[in-house]
Amino acid sequence: MRFFSDNAAPVHPRVIDAILAANGVDAAYDGDALSAALDSAFSDLFGRDVAALWVATGTAANALALAALCPPYGGVITHRDAHIQNDECGAPEFFTHGAKLLLAEGEGAKLSPEGVRAVADAIADDVHRVQPHALSITNATEYGLVYAPDEVAALGDFAKARGLGFHMDGARFANAVAHLGCDPAELTWRAGVDVLSFGFVKNGGMSAEALIFFDPELARAARYRRKRAGHLLSKGRYLAAQLLAMLEEDLWIANGRAANAAASRLAAAAGARLIHPVQANEIFLRVTPEAAAALRGKGFDFYDWGPGEARLVTSWHQSEADVALLADAIAAL
Amino acid sequence: MRFFSDNAAPVHPRVIDAILAANGVDAAYDGDALSAALDSAFSDLFGRDVAALWVATGTAANALALAALCPPYGGVITHRDAHIQNDECGAPEFFTHGAKLLLAEGEGAKLSPEGVRAVADAIADDVHRVQPHALSITNATEYGLVYAPDEVAALGDFAKARGLGFHMDGARFANAVAHLGCDPAELTWRAGVDVLSFGFVKNGGMSAEALIFFDPELARAARYRRKRAGHLLSKGRYLAAQLLAMLEEDLWIANGRAANAAASRLAAAAGARLIHPVQANEIFLRVTPEAAAALRGKGFDFYDWGPGEARLVTSWHQSEADVALLADAIAAL
Amino acid sequence: MRFFSDNAAPVHPRVIDAILAANGVDAAYDGDALSAALDSAFSDLFGRDVAALWVATGTAANALALAALCPPYGGVITHRDAHIQNDECGAPEFFTHGAKLLLAEGEGAKLSPEGVRAVADAIADDVHRVQPHALSITNATEYGLVYAPDEVAALGDFAKARGLGFHMDGARFANAVAHLGCDPAELTWRAGVDVLSFGFVKNGGMSAEALIFFDPELARAARYRRKRAGHLLSKGRYLAAQLLAMLEEDLWIANGRAANAAASRLAAAAGARLIHPVQANEIFLRVTPEAAAALRGKGFDFYDWGPGEARLVTSWHQSEADVALLADAIAAL
Amino acid sequence: MRFFSDNAAPVHPRVIDAILAANGVDAAYDGDALSAALDSAFSDLFGRDVAALWVATGTAANALALAALCPPYGGVITHRDAHIQNDECGAPEFFTHGAKLLLAEGEGAKLSPEGVRAVADAIADDVHRVQPHALSITNATEYGLVYAPDEVAALGDFAKARGLGFHMDGARFANAVAHLGCDPAELTWRAGVDVLSFGFVKNGGMSAEALIFFDPELARAARYRRKRAGHLLSKGRYLAAQLLAMLEEDLWIANGRAANAAASRLAAAAGARLIHPVQANEIFLRVTPEAAAALRGKGFDFYDWGPGEARLVTSWHQSEADVALLADAIAAL
């Protein structure tokens, strides 16, 4: 029973169907009707004109976003535990041509204006120091915490005051929105976000993420950067199809809710073992080696996060029976 | 009737089936059994140990290959009409961190040792000049010509003598092999090729190309570069599945043959209108604006290559009836 | 007797004096009074507000200029024989992070609007092609030809019409101005030039070139890029001193005139052997191997440019006696 | 009275003399006899074959060194307070094409094997994480501490065991050697150092640092990178002359001793105000705002390091009288 990664879940049947249907579409790169429909579909979702580009990975989405907001000689303030810092093998540095990640602190990989200000204020305004040009947060965070709209807006205000571009890594944006029950606009551009990496792969997609520019003008250069990075797939219609399928009838939110619900159930069973509050689809547990072995002995697979810590991730497709068994197993530890 | 691009053709049913079957596989990134099988499958095909990495585009494959062979301060000798020079928005420069493409001449986008030597010999051996470190050819070429094994070997000998890494852009490698009827090994590593971009997308795949390192040691750094470029898809199993399906029963050669056969039939009809010999699946025709309009009037879609020139491309899926109609239409011009 | 390179000439005594005087100045980097005086001194010279940065080499000046005008995914139209293309080991690619040089043709390394347009018009306006973002010319050119103000202005008009930044490599700007007898403003910003690499080292300086931004706003990022490239010398006062000394009483023009005069005298002697008109301080001669050997036998040192071609360069410090001897020797061939 | 920066001190008279003497040398770039003598002169100093390149700044020396040791997709372990991290505007990232600095802890900006190991061991060995490829230390450190040969060797052993290249930023290498009284070989290659940025500018030079490759083979690519970075000055003879003058009769050590002696005298006066032991030419003091104002009121200039902290730097040229006055003033606080 897999609680290892939401990437390991299958692709949702409606996404599969959309891919199959796209097999009849016949244009190259992003010249097809499906790709052409993305701007409009995401503009509807966000209630304003946006530019929406498909890319095949969240890492590419993040790195292209940062390249749009930060020059090579600049810096990006982000959390010490951010995915862009730790899990992308330097993709931000590659796409920005060497910009520096400036690391801020905060519980549960969550930033506050204070934490961000501490970093910014420590940097003298002279040419010897890499100056901050952008701010990047992850929602839901790498530890499964969710920024509420007002929390994002507070960071957005800070970014605006300091002239920083504002990026949101939304690899689990669906889980955040599902948790909050808010309008996606409230959580993004209304709160000052300039670019969103809108994740779909962890949430039932196969190979398509959306890179959303709330200022469509920013997308112009990004289209060249996407091609230059080898990310303009020659049969892009299969990616566009996935995104459109996920938007239809808010499948993306439904999937996020399903994953969150499974996580909540496990969280309730875990009680005091929880290291962080569970707001999305990740659960971090305190476990002894013996406890971890006991869970594995019952057939549960998960990630050893660090000494005495385990990470469990639920997906849109998590079997209710498996979740119930695991909840019981955790409670029984 | 589309003769515009092989990218516009649908995905082969056996590839679709493989993708659907992969939906039951449950590991992330390239940790799945399908991805793990690639080295072995391609080693069998090439008759020696190779490292095989999936990537989603030919541009990424080419650029990663060049980054493996050429340092940032070096140069890559290639043809003036090469795809890497003209059609990838500077991806080679991006992935190599600024290496320079050093442009050679040759009929039909095909290089000879003489053409390559002319470029290399014109570069003084001092620090003011970008020194060549690699050679890159395209087989079949951008004009649909095919290098035979001995032609590749002559270039390979030159590369070896000058200490150049040797890359082959095989976006239409299948068409070249189908045309030659040769062993893929003869056309690659036995002829001195170090890295091959082995194309599948134009040939019936959906989103997977193979990057083949004939020296597996070269692949070590490439795996980091792939991640860093955002090209390590989190559900890589769907890419690996495509490649394995294409290898099975040599589907890739069968598809190449089908496309070539359609092109040959059109070539026979075109006669003196042909600008280049037709050896793969591209046909370049001399056409007056009136002739082009006449063909379009009959429902044929194709690419205006330049003044008085048209490019037609056939795919694995080209309808025999359409080809017959187009052959007649061309003959009737 | 050296006619090999203007870089081999000594430093002018007034520049030496200025360096010695700077030894009493005591601030670091560009925080000294001499560095602070540059903007004003060059603004006076050009008759408008400019930002002037010292750098230690022409290559750094050129590359920083191009980085200011062209994004990593863009291209710079320049002459096939330009110094930035052939003699800087890829510095433009390094500083721009991989922008592409787009090569145009023209006699004597000189560009015309027609030559530039031919390059620009051949590039389809889509994401697959590197789009031109800048134009770079060299004045005087690599073959010693000089663009007059109206010739620069014609290129400036083209650049403006196409949205291209306009850079002038003025490694021998002094020789061009000395030849034309014009106002430096006419040859630069009034003709549409955005950034000038204003050379002093070949013209009697030791280690200081000036990078002139006619739009001072462009210099903001350039100051960070300069530091980041290791080009903010910690004792910049010795560079600023050189530039100020060269500007005083138009020493730079006097030096340019002296070098040009020596070249003119040699040109008169060379007659039909001249490959290009001599307008600055470079002379390109047709010489048989025997003739070249004869000149060398008489003690003259120069550069073998290619088969049957020799390049001679005169400096601000060329001895009149040596020039007379060489003129006689050439006439006697 | 300046205790602000050793960069503000004048150039040593013997260095000035050497520069003037070089005005009679007549070759371009590094083709002159002085530049050609560097390998031999530094090989003599270090007791083994080395390659020695002049560059104009310590930032360029450091960044070229790191580019020689770390690929773009790799990381460099260094101290959180290192100059390469905080004071070079991202030059390491620029020259390495985006390598990541991996920050370790240690008192007084000094690293230990334990501190380095903690960083290295926290990085999982997979493609998602930037892997360490190099280690960089500063000797003397940014806080004026000196690594002894055995301390360097312990780090060198760690580096070798983990396959890391080992760089020493020796902006104040002279001060370290003067403090230790050791053989420079003991402090560098015998302790495992691969590349040394050997500083001369802070120590009485004008514009020349030496980049020392203990494996001369590593210098081959570095020569191209130096040109490509615009750091091959066209009149390099004036830089080579500075370095040779500094080596003659160990002027560099004498200068280092002079600066250290001045610092020691101040340290003795400062007593409990010292934040770090004074081993080189930097003094960090605890001072109240009033105390700082009092010192400034007496005509002493220095750097406010942080709240309640002041940095004073002594140079080779510090007047004994000024030092005595400042010592008295500090003692009187």
PDB file of C-alpha atoms in Angstrom, chain B residues 73 80 84-90 93 98-101 127-130, chain C residues 73 80 84-90 93 98-101 127-130:
ATOM      1  CA  TYR B  73      34.089  27.810 -23.719  1.00  0.00           C
ATOM      2  CA  ARG B  80      24.690  25.843 -41.353  1.00  0.00           C
ATOM      3  CA  ILE B  84      20.359  22.800 -33.582  1.00  0.00           C
ATOM      4  CA  GLN B  85      21.415  26.015 -35.306  1.00  0.00           C
ATOM      5  CA  ASN B  86      18.097  27.197 -36.668  1.00  0.00           C
ATOM      6  CA  ASP B  87      15.169  25.615 -34.958  1.00  0.00           C
ATOM      7  CA  GLU B  88      15.821  25.236 -31.255  1.00  0.00           C
ATOM      8  CA  CYS B  89      15.841  28.868 -30.112  1.00  0.00           C
ATOM      9  CA  GLY B  90      19.364  28.584 -28.814  1.00  0.00           C
ATOM     10  CA  GLU B  93      23.787  27.568 -26.228  1.00  0.00           C
ATOM     11  CA  GLY B  98      27.294  29.468 -24.212  1.00  0.00           C
ATOM     12  CA  ALA B  99      29.268  27.167 -26.474  1.00  0.00           C
ATOM     13  CA  LYS B 100      29.379  28.404 -30.045  1.00  0.00           C
ATOM     14  CA  LEU B 101      28.055  26.652 -33.107  1.00  0.00           C
ATOM     15  CA  VAL B 127      42.742  31.462 -26.480  1.00  0.00           C
ATOM     16  CA  HIS B 128      41.149  34.230 -28.534  1.00  0.00           C
ATOM     17  CA  ARG B 129      39.214  31.776 -30.642  1.00  0.00           C
ATOM     18  CA  VAL B 130      36.517  29.376 -29.554  1.00  0.00           C
TER      19      VAL B 130
ATOM     20  CA  TYR C  73      17.346  33.914 -25.547  1.00  0.00           C
ATOM     21  CA  ARG C  80      30.952  37.881 -39.785  1.00  0.00           C
ATOM     22  CA  ILE C  84      33.076  39.878 -30.833  1.00  0.00           C
ATOM     23  CA  GLN C  85      32.552  36.920 -33.156  1.00  0.00           C
ATOM     24  CA  ASN C  86      36.135  35.871 -33.751  1.00  0.00           C
ATOM     25  CA  ASP C  87      38.496  37.168 -31.149  1.00  0.00           C
ATOM     26  CA  GLU C  88      36.885  37.085 -27.731  1.00  0.00           C
ATOM     27  CA  CYS C  89      36.641  33.352 -27.089  1.00  0.00           C
ATOM     28  CA  GLY C  90      32.905  33.541 -26.723  1.00  0.00           C
ATOM     29  CA  GLU C  93      27.958  34.309 -25.254  1.00  0.00           C
ATOM     30  CA  GLY C  98      24.077  32.229 -24.471  1.00  0.00           C
ATOM     31  CA  ALA C  99      22.705  34.819 -26.867  1.00  0.00           C
ATOM     32  CA  LYS C 100      23.532  34.049 -30.463  1.00  0.00           C
ATOM     33  CA  LEU C 101      25.581  36.142 -32.844  1.00  0.00           C
ATOM     34  CA  VAL C 127       9.771  30.764 -30.877  1.00  0.00           C
ATOM     35  CA  HIS C 128      11.871  28.261 -32.767  1.00  0.00           C
ATOM     36  CA  ARG C 129      14.261  30.922 -33.998  1.00  0.00           C
ATOM     37  CA  VAL C 130      16.530  33.130 -31.959  1.00  0.00           C
TER      38      VAL C 130
END
